[in-house]
PDB file of C-alpha atoms in Angstrom:
ATOM      1  CA  MET A  13       0.000   0.000   0.000  1.00  0.00           C
ATOM      2  CA  TRP A  14       0.998   3.642  -0.420  1.00  0.00           C
ATOM      3  CA  THR A  15       1.367   3.989   3.356  1.00  0.00           C
ATOM      4  CA  SER A  16       4.309   1.555   3.497  1.00  0.00           C
ATOM      5  CA  SER A  17       7.504   2.886   5.057  1.00  0.00           C
ATOM      6  CA  GLN A  18       9.476   1.070   2.336  1.00  0.00           C
ATOM      7  CA  LEU A  19       8.285   3.508  -0.318  1.00  0.00           C
ATOM      8  CA  LYS A  20      10.527   6.368  -1.443  1.00  0.00           C
ATOM      9  CA  PRO A  21       9.911   9.433  -3.656  1.00  0.00           C
ATOM     10  CA  ALA A  22      11.420   7.457  -6.550  1.00  0.00           C
ATOM     11  CA  SER A  23       8.674   4.838  -6.052  1.00  0.00           C
ATOM     12  CA  ILE A  24       6.147   7.195  -7.675  1.00  0.00           C
ATOM     13  CA  HIS A  25       5.644   7.140 -11.442  1.00  0.00           C
ATOM     14  CA  LEU A  26       3.449   9.835 -13.049  1.00  0.00           C
ATOM     15  CA  GLN A  27       1.616   9.568 -16.356  1.00  0.00           C
ATOM     16  CA  LYS A  28      -0.510  12.372 -17.786  1.00  0.00           C
ATOM     17  CA  VAL A  29      -3.904  11.195 -19.032  1.00  0.00           C
ATOM     18  CA  SER A  30      -4.726  12.559 -22.475  1.00  0.00           C
ATOM     19  CA  GLY A  31      -8.182  13.856 -23.307  1.00  0.00           C
ATOM     20  CA  ALA A  32      -9.010  15.668 -20.043  1.00  0.00           C
ATOM     21  CA  LEU A  33     -10.421  19.134 -20.734  1.00  0.00           C
ATOM     22  CA  THR A  34     -11.303  20.956 -17.508  1.00  0.00           C
ATOM     23  CA  ASN A  35      -8.608  19.401 -15.312  1.00  0.00           C
ATOM     24  CA  ALA A  36      -5.090  18.034 -15.644  1.00  0.00           C
ATOM     25  CA  VAL A  37      -5.302  14.329 -14.768  1.00  0.00           C
ATOM     26  CA  PHE A  38      -2.402  12.011 -13.915  1.00  0.00           C
ATOM     27  CA  PHE A  39      -1.978   8.353 -13.031  1.00  0.00           C
ATOM     28  CA  ILE A  40       0.067   7.740  -9.882  1.00  0.00           C
ATOM     29  CA  SER A  41       1.597   4.288 -10.285  1.00  0.00           C
ATOM     30  CA  PHE A  42       4.259   2.305  -8.454  1.00  0.00           C
ATOM     31  CA  ASN A  43       7.770   2.404  -9.908  1.00  0.00           C
ATOM     32  CA  PRO A  44       9.427  -0.982  -9.153  1.00  0.00           C
ATOM     33  CA  ALA A  45      12.858   0.264 -10.251  1.00  0.00           C
ATOM     34  CA  PRO A  46      15.192   2.054  -7.794  1.00  0.00           C
ATOM     35  CA  LYS A  47      15.812   5.042 -10.079  1.00  0.00           C
ATOM     36  CA  PRO A  48      13.182   7.816 -10.498  1.00  0.00           C
ATOM     37  CA  THR A  49      11.268   8.048 -13.766  1.00  0.00           C
ATOM     38  CA  SER A  50      10.228  10.975 -15.926  1.00  0.00           C
ATOM     39  CA  PRO A  51       6.494  11.691 -16.401  1.00  0.00           C
ATOM     40  CA  THR A  52       4.991  10.187 -19.552  1.00  0.00           C
ATOM     41  CA  MET A  53       1.699  10.346 -21.465  1.00  0.00           C
ATOM     42  CA  SER A  54      -1.002   7.695 -21.124  1.00  0.00           C
ATOM     43  CA  PRO A  55      -3.639   7.490 -23.888  1.00  0.00           C
ATOM     44  CA  MET A  56      -6.961   5.641 -23.582  1.00  0.00           C
ATOM     45  CA  LEU A  57      -7.050   5.573 -19.762  1.00  0.00           C
ATOM     46  CA  THR A  58      -4.388   2.854 -19.598  1.00  0.00           C
ATOM     47  CA  PRO A  59      -1.573   3.302 -17.057  1.00  0.00           C
ATOM     48  CA  THR A  60       1.690   1.416 -17.588  1.00  0.00           C
ATOM     49  CA  LEU A  61       4.293   0.529 -14.981  1.00  0.00           C
ATOM     50  CA  PRO A  62       8.023   1.036 -15.626  1.00  0.00           C
ATOM     51  CA  PRO A  63      10.095  -2.173 -15.889  1.00  0.00           C
ATOM     52  CA  SER A  64      11.775  -3.440 -12.751  1.00  0.00           C
ATOM     53  CA  ASP A  65      15.528  -3.808 -12.311  1.00  0.00           C
ATOM     54  CA  PRO A  66      16.493  -7.489 -11.709  1.00  0.00           C
ATOM     55  CA  SER A  67      19.641  -6.401  -9.887  1.00  0.00           C
ATOM     56  CA  HIS A  68      17.571  -4.258  -7.498  1.00  0.00           C
ATOM     57  CA  PRO A  69      14.244  -6.055  -6.903  1.00  0.00           C
ATOM     58  CA  PRO A  70      11.415  -3.961  -5.419  1.00  0.00           C
ATOM     59  CA  PRO A  71      10.384  -4.464  -1.793  1.00  0.00           C
ATOM     60  CA  PHE A  72       7.014  -5.922  -2.907  1.00  0.00           C
ATOM     61  CA  GLY A  73       5.939  -8.763  -5.128  1.00  0.00           C
ATOM     62  CA  PRO A  74       3.894  -7.826  -8.241  1.00  0.00           C
ATOM     63  CA  MET A  75       0.649  -8.819  -6.509  1.00  0.00           C
ATOM     64  CA  ASP A  76       1.437  -6.463  -3.625  1.00  0.00           C
ATOM     65  CA  TYR A  77       2.280  -3.358  -5.634  1.00  0.00           C
ATOM     66  CA  PRO A  78       0.406  -0.261  -4.414  1.00  0.00           C
ATOM     67  CA  PRO A  79      -2.654   0.327  -6.628  1.00  0.00           C
ATOM     68  CA  THR A  80      -2.636   2.994  -9.312  1.00  0.00           C
ATOM     69  CA  LEU A  81      -4.390   6.181  -8.181  1.00  0.00           C
ATOM     70  CA  LEU A  82      -5.740   9.206 -10.023  1.00  0.00           C
ATOM     71  CA  LEU A  83      -4.346  12.692  -9.380  1.00  0.00           C
ATOM     72  CA  ARG A  84      -6.702  15.450 -10.520  1.00  0.00           C
ATOM     73  CA  ILE A  85      -5.407  19.046 -10.736  1.00  0.00           C
ATOM     74  CA  TYR A  86      -8.247  21.538 -11.158  1.00  0.00           C
ATOM     75  CA  GLY A  87      -8.073  23.766 -14.215  1.00  0.00           C
ATOM     76  CA  PRO A  88      -7.459  27.526 -13.919  1.00  0.00           C
ATOM     77  CA  SER A  89     -10.611  29.458 -12.967  1.00  0.00           C
ATOM     78  CA  SER A  90     -12.673  26.227 -13.020  1.00  0.00           C
ATOM     79  CA  ASP A  91     -13.970  27.128  -9.552  1.00  0.00           C
ATOM     80  CA  ALA A  92     -16.061  29.821 -11.251  1.00  0.00           C
ATOM     81  CA  LEU A  93     -18.032  27.056 -12.992  1.00  0.00           C
ATOM     82  CA  ILE A  94     -17.827  24.193 -10.477  1.00  0.00           C
ATOM     83  CA  SER A  95     -18.389  24.256  -6.730  1.00  0.00           C
ATOM     84  CA  ARG A  96     -15.587  21.999  -5.525  1.00  0.00           C
ATOM     85  CA  GLY A  97     -17.135  21.667  -2.064  1.00  0.00           C
ATOM     86  CA  GLU A  98     -20.405  20.456  -3.599  1.00  0.00           C
ATOM     87  CA  GLU A  99     -18.546  18.150  -5.963  1.00  0.00           C
ATOM     88  CA  LEU A 100     -16.602  16.454  -3.154  1.00  0.00           C
ATOM     89  CA  ARG A 101     -19.706  16.030  -1.017  1.00  0.00           C
ATOM     90  CA  ILE A 102     -21.625  14.455  -3.896  1.00  0.00           C
ATOM     91  CA  LEU A 103     -18.738  12.104  -4.721  1.00  0.00           C
ATOM     92  CA  HIS A 104     -18.603  11.003  -1.087  1.00  0.00           C
ATOM     93  CA  VAL A 105     -22.340  10.266  -0.899  1.00  0.00           C
ATOM     94  CA  LEU A 106     -22.376   8.414  -4.221  1.00  0.00           C
ATOM     95  CA  SER A 107     -19.433   6.255  -3.185  1.00  0.00           C
ATOM     96  CA  THR A 108     -20.443   5.474   0.406  1.00  0.00           C
ATOM     97  CA  GLU A 109     -24.235   5.286   0.102  1.00  0.00           C
ATOM     98  CA  TYR A 110     -24.710   3.919  -3.414  1.00  0.00           C
ATOM     99  CA  GLY A 111     -21.431   2.258  -4.356  1.00  0.00           C
ATOM    100  CA  LEU A 112     -21.205   4.541  -7.385  1.00  0.00           C
ATOM    101  CA  GLY A 113     -17.975   6.172  -8.482  1.00  0.00           C
ATOM    102  CA  PRO A 114     -14.474   6.339  -6.999  1.00  0.00           C
ATOM    103  CA  LYS A 115     -13.453   6.957  -3.415  1.00  0.00           C
ATOM    104  CA  VAL A 116     -11.670  10.242  -2.705  1.00  0.00           C
ATOM    105  CA  TYR A 117      -8.509   9.574  -0.693  1.00  0.00           C
ATOM    106  CA  GLY A 118      -7.259  13.112  -0.230  1.00  0.00           C
ATOM    107  CA  THR A 119      -7.807  16.722  -1.235  1.00  0.00           C
ATOM    108  CA  PHE A 120      -5.712  19.866  -1.452  1.00  0.00           C
ATOM    109  CA  GLU A 121      -6.354  23.443  -2.511  1.00  0.00           C
ATOM    110  CA  ASN A 122      -6.424  22.879  -6.273  1.00  0.00           C
ATOM    111  CA  GLY A 123      -7.018  19.160  -6.659  1.00  0.00           C
ATOM    112  CA  ARG A 124      -7.603  15.723  -5.192  1.00  0.00           C
ATOM    113  CA  ILE A 125      -6.385  12.099  -5.236  1.00  0.00           C
ATOM    114  CA  GLU A 126      -8.990   9.445  -5.964  1.00  0.00           C
ATOM    115  CA  GLN A 127      -9.470   5.751  -6.616  1.00  0.00           C
ATOM    116  CA  PHE A 128      -8.799   4.410 -10.104  1.00  0.00           C
ATOM    117  CA  PHE A 129     -10.641   1.455 -11.624  1.00  0.00           C
ATOM    118  CA  PRO A 130      -8.557  -0.445 -14.212  1.00  0.00           C
ATOM    119  CA  SER A 131     -10.512   0.207 -17.393  1.00  0.00           C
ATOM    120  CA  ARG A 132     -10.432   1.647 -20.875  1.00  0.00           C
ATOM    121  CA  ALA A 133     -12.663   4.070 -22.765  1.00  0.00           C
ATOM    122  CA  LEU A 134     -15.377   2.596 -24.964  1.00  0.00           C
ATOM    123  CA  HIS A 135     -15.160   2.882 -28.738  1.00  0.00           C
ATOM    124  CA  ALA A 136     -18.034   4.270 -30.791  1.00  0.00           C
ATOM    125  CA  ASP A 137     -18.928   0.868 -32.249  1.00  0.00           C
ATOM    126  CA  GLU A 138     -19.046  -0.652 -28.759  1.00  0.00           C
ATOM    127  CA  LEU A 139     -21.734   1.812 -27.752  1.00  0.00           C
ATOM    128  CA  ARG A 140     -23.965   0.141 -30.345  1.00  0.00           C
ATOM    129  CA  ASP A 141     -23.445  -3.268 -28.742  1.00  0.00           C
ATOM    130  CA  PRO A 142     -26.821  -4.177 -27.100  1.00  0.00           C
ATOM    131  CA  THR A 143     -25.124  -5.745 -24.066  1.00  0.00           C
ATOM    132  CA  ILE A 144     -22.972  -2.691 -23.426  1.00  0.00           C
ATOM    133  CA  SER A 145     -25.747  -0.176 -24.104  1.00  0.00           C
ATOM    134  CA  LYS A 146     -28.007  -2.046 -21.653  1.00  0.00           C
ATOM    135  CA  GLY A 147     -25.219  -1.910 -19.058  1.00  0.00           C
ATOM    136  CA  ILE A 148     -24.887   1.847 -19.548  1.00  0.00           C
ATOM    137  CA  ALA A 149     -28.656   2.265 -19.264  1.00  0.00           C
ATOM    138  CA  ARG A 150     -28.670   0.263 -16.027  1.00  0.00           C
ATOM    139  CA  ARG A 151     -25.915   2.449 -14.553  1.00  0.00           C
ATOM    140  CA  MET A 152     -27.782   5.583 -15.618  1.00  0.00           C
ATOM    141  CA  ARG A 153     -30.929   4.262 -13.972  1.00  0.00           C
ATOM    142  CA  GLU A 154     -29.002   3.806 -10.718  1.00  0.00           C
ATOM    143  CA  LEU A 155     -27.658   7.335 -10.994  1.00  0.00           C
ATOM    144  CA  HIS A 156     -31.114   8.783 -11.661  1.00  0.00           C
ATOM    145  CA  SER A 157     -32.479   6.939  -8.598  1.00  0.00           C
ATOM    146  CA  VAL A 158     -30.176   8.751  -6.168  1.00  0.00           C
ATOM    147  CA  ASP A 159     -32.169  10.461  -3.404  1.00  0.00           C
ATOM    148  CA  LEU A 160     -31.541  14.190  -3.813  1.00  0.00           C
ATOM    149  CA  ARG A 161     -32.124  14.717  -0.091  1.00  0.00           C
ATOM    150  CA  LEU A 162     -29.078  12.568   0.708  1.00  0.00           C
ATOM    151  CA  LEU A 163     -27.068  14.951  -1.441  1.00  0.00           C
ATOM    152  CA  GLY A 164     -28.247  17.874   0.671  1.00  0.00           C
ATOM    153  CA  TYR A 165     -30.928  19.290  -1.618  1.00  0.00           C
ATOM    154  CA  ASP A 166     -33.778  19.540   0.869  1.00  0.00           C
ATOM    155  CA  LYS A 167     -35.723  22.074  -1.191  1.00  0.00           C
ATOM    156  CA  LEU A 168     -35.245  19.968  -4.335  1.00  0.00           C
ATOM    157  CA  GLU A 169     -34.494  23.076  -6.373  1.00  0.00           C
ATOM    158  CA  PRO A 170     -32.727  21.829  -9.508  1.00  0.00           C
ATOM    159  CA  MET A 171     -29.154  23.099  -9.864  1.00  0.00           C
ATOM    160  CA  VAL A 172     -29.735  23.535 -13.580  1.00  0.00           C
ATOM    161  CA  TRP A 173     -32.435  26.119 -12.834  1.00  0.00           C
ATOM    162  CA  GLN A 174     -30.085  27.998 -10.537  1.00  0.00           C
ATOM    163  CA  SER A 175     -27.627  28.183 -13.429  1.00  0.00           C
ATOM    164  CA  LEU A 176     -30.311  29.148 -15.926  1.00  0.00           C
ATOM    165  CA  SER A 177     -31.521  31.934 -13.656  1.00  0.00           C
ATOM    166  CA  LYS A 178     -28.175  33.688 -13.973  1.00  0.00           C
ATOM    167  CA  TRP A 179     -28.566  33.856 -17.764  1.00  0.00           C
ATOM    168  CA  ILE A 180     -32.287  34.604 -18.031  1.00  0.00           C
ATOM    169  CA  PRO A 181     -32.034  38.422 -18.405  1.00  0.00           C
ATOM    170  CA  ALA A 182     -29.580  38.183 -21.321  1.00  0.00           C
ATOM    171  CA  ALA A 183     -31.480  35.311 -22.952  1.00  0.00           C
ATOM    172  CA  GLU A 184     -34.833  37.064 -22.696  1.00  0.00           C
ATOM    173  CA  ALA A 185     -33.359  40.207 -24.238  1.00  0.00           C
ATOM    174  CA  VAL A 186     -32.199  38.171 -27.232  1.00  0.00           C
ATOM    175  CA  LEU A 187     -35.601  36.496 -27.589  1.00  0.00           C
ATOM    176  CA  GLU A 188     -37.374  39.855 -27.476  1.00  0.00           C
ATOM    177  CA  THR A 189     -35.068  41.212 -30.165  1.00  0.00           C
ATOM    178  CA  LEU A 190     -35.717  38.195 -32.395  1.00  0.00           C
ATOM    179  CA  ALA A 191     -39.483  38.406 -31.841  1.00  0.00           C
ATOM    180  CA  ARG A 192     -39.511  41.956 -33.260  1.00  0.00           C
ATOM    181  CA  ILE A 193     -37.972  40.894 -36.593  1.00  0.00           C
ATOM    182  CA  ASP A 194     -41.082  39.289 -38.107  1.00  0.00           C
ATOM    183  CA  ASP A 195     -43.865  36.792 -37.408  1.00  0.00           C
ATOM    184  CA  LYS A 196     -41.612  33.817 -38.083  1.00  0.00           C
ATOM    185  CA  TRP A 197     -39.145  34.831 -35.393  1.00  0.00           C
ATOM    186  CA  SER A 198     -41.960  35.832 -33.068  1.00  0.00           C
ATOM    187  CA  LYS A 199     -43.410  32.310 -33.242  1.00  0.00           C
ATOM    188  CA  TRP A 200     -39.937  30.830 -32.749  1.00  0.00           C
ATOM    189  CA  ALA A 201     -39.331  32.956 -29.648  1.00  0.00           C
ATOM    190  CA  GLU A 202     -42.695  31.871 -28.227  1.00  0.00           C
ATOM    191  CA  GLU A 203     -41.984  28.205 -28.958  1.00  0.00           C
ATOM    192  CA  PHE A 204     -38.664  28.327 -27.152  1.00  0.00           C
ATOM    193  CA  GLY A 205     -39.776  30.645 -24.373  1.00  0.00           C
ATOM    194  CA  LEU A 206     -37.921  30.353 -21.090  1.00  0.00           C
ATOM    195  CA  HIS A 207     -41.139  29.735 -19.173  1.00  0.00           C
ATOM    196  CA  LYS A 208     -41.398  26.393 -20.993  1.00  0.00           C
ATOM    197  CA  VAL A 209     -37.855  25.528 -19.981  1.00  0.00           C
ATOM    198  CA  ARG A 210     -38.770  26.053 -16.353  1.00  0.00           C
ATOM    199  CA  GLN A 211     -41.871  23.889 -16.698  1.00  0.00           C
ATOM    200  CA  GLU A 212     -39.773  21.050 -18.091  1.00  0.00           C
ATOM    201  CA  VAL A 213     -37.111  21.410 -15.393  1.00  0.00           C
ATOM    202  CA  GLU A 214     -39.689  21.354 -12.599  1.00  0.00           C
ATOM    203  CA  ARG A 215     -41.391  18.332 -14.145  1.00  0.00           C
ATOM    204  CA  TYR A 216     -38.315  16.107 -14.025  1.00  0.00           C
ATOM    205  CA  GLN A 217     -36.132  16.351 -10.917  1.00  0.00           C
ATOM    206  CA  VAL A 218     -33.480  13.627 -10.831  1.00  0.00           C
ATOM    207  CA  PHE A 219     -29.738  13.447 -10.298  1.00  0.00           C
ATOM    208  CA  VAL A 220     -28.119  13.318 -13.749  1.00  0.00           C
ATOM    209  CA  HIS A 221     -24.678  13.086 -15.326  1.00  0.00           C
ATOM    210  CA  ASN A 222     -25.060  15.987 -17.846  1.00  0.00           C
ATOM    211  CA  ASP A 223     -21.774  15.221 -19.663  1.00  0.00           C
ATOM    212  CA  ALA A 224     -22.177  11.654 -20.930  1.00  0.00           C
ATOM    213  CA  GLY A 225     -20.162  11.671 -24.151  1.00  0.00           C
ATOM    214  CA  LYS A 226     -18.549   8.695 -25.902  1.00  0.00           C
ATOM    215  CA  GLY A 227     -15.287   8.968 -23.979  1.00  0.00           C
ATOM    216  CA  LYS A 228     -17.121   8.954 -20.633  1.00  0.00           C
ATOM    217  CA  GLY A 229     -18.124   5.313 -20.955  1.00  0.00           C
ATOM    218  CA  VAL A 230     -15.567   2.737 -19.820  1.00  0.00           C
ATOM    219  CA  VAL A 231     -15.331  -1.022 -19.714  1.00  0.00           C
ATOM    220  CA  PHE A 232     -13.642  -2.461 -16.637  1.00  0.00           C
ATOM    221  CA  ALA A 233     -10.547  -4.574 -17.118  1.00  0.00           C
ATOM    222  CA  ARG A 234     -11.278  -6.728 -14.074  1.00  0.00           C
ATOM    223  CA  ALA A 235     -14.193  -7.722 -11.844  1.00  0.00           C
ATOM    224  CA  CYS A 236     -16.696  -4.944 -11.325  1.00  0.00           C
ATOM    225  CA  PRO A 237     -15.552  -2.705  -8.417  1.00  0.00           C
ATOM    226  CA  TYR A 238     -19.132  -1.806  -7.549  1.00  0.00           C
ATOM    227  CA  ARG A 239     -19.542  -5.121  -5.726  1.00  0.00           C
ATOM    228  CA  ARG A 240     -22.738  -4.185  -3.957  1.00  0.00           C
ATOM    229  CA  ARG A 241     -24.396  -3.223  -7.222  1.00  0.00           C
ATOM    230  CA  CYS A 242     -22.932  -5.928  -9.441  1.00  0.00           C
ATOM    231  CA  SER A 243     -23.946  -8.812  -7.185  1.00  0.00           C
ATOM    232  CA  ALA A 244     -27.468  -8.569  -8.570  1.00  0.00           C
ATOM    233  CA  HIS A 245     -26.137  -8.813 -12.134  1.00  0.00           C
ATOM    234  CA  PRO A 246     -23.489 -11.599 -12.276  1.00  0.00           C
ATOM    235  CA  GLN A 247     -23.171 -11.250 -16.049  1.00  0.00           C
ATOM    236  CA  THR A 248     -21.640  -7.789 -15.602  1.00  0.00           C
ATOM    237  CA  THR A 249     -18.789  -8.812 -13.296  1.00  0.00           C
ATOM    238  CA  THR A 250     -16.373  -9.812 -16.064  1.00  0.00           C
ATOM    239  CA  ARG A 251     -17.163  -7.005 -18.500  1.00  0.00           C
ATOM    240  CA  SER A 252     -18.846  -4.244 -16.623  1.00  0.00           C
ATOM    241  CA  THR A 253     -19.586  -0.789 -17.993  1.00  0.00           C
ATOM    242  CA  ALA A 254     -19.832   2.550 -16.253  1.00  0.00           C
ATOM    243  CA  ILE A 255     -20.217   6.253 -16.949  1.00  0.00           C
ATOM    244  CA  CYS A 256     -17.445   8.428 -15.511  1.00  0.00           C
TER     245      CYS A 256
END
C-alpha cells in the first residue's frame, strides 16, 4: 500500500492522461525500479508501470504493488463554474451510500487524489453493442435513482435552474429582439420561451450526469468494483460498464 515505510519518492511514477479538458489528470503508479522516472503520457485511460531492475528487486511482489491512483489538478478558474465543495460532497455520498464512483482519498487546494478502476474508454462501435448499451442504461438508472435529499438538496431546487436563472435576463433580451424581426421569429421565440424551460425542469427532478459523451463510458478490465451493485447482475462482473 501507499502507506508503506518502504516507499521512497522514486517509487512514484506519473503519467498524464490525455483527453481531459477541464482538469489536468495524472496516473500515480508504483515504480518498481530504484531510479526515479520521468512523467509520460497515457492514452486511452491505460496506465503502464516502468520495468523493474532485476539487480535491485522492489520491496514488494507484483501482486502487492500499491494500486494505481488518479491525481486530478483543477483547471485555472474552473472554480467559477464548479463548486468543488459540492462536488466532493456528492462524490462522497455516491461512493459510500450507493457504491457509485471512486473513493476520494485526499484533497488539497487545487485538486484531489482518488481511486482508479482499471478500465479503458469505450469505442463508438461498442456503444452500439446491445449488451454494453443495456449496461450503460442500467448504470444511468441507478444514478437517476439517487435520493436528492441525501445529497443535501432539501428544497429539491434543480441546480440547472439555478444556473439558468443567472442567464435569463440576457437570454430574454435576445428572444425579445428576435421576436420583433417578423412573425416567423416571433413564433420561434414563443416556442422556445424560457417559461417552458422552467416547466420542463420542474417536471423532471433527478440526479443526472449531464456530460455523458462517448469517452465517458468505460469497460472495466477486471471484476466490477461496484460489488454491492454488481452482485445482482453476475453477467456484468467480467465485462462491466460505467459512466465516468
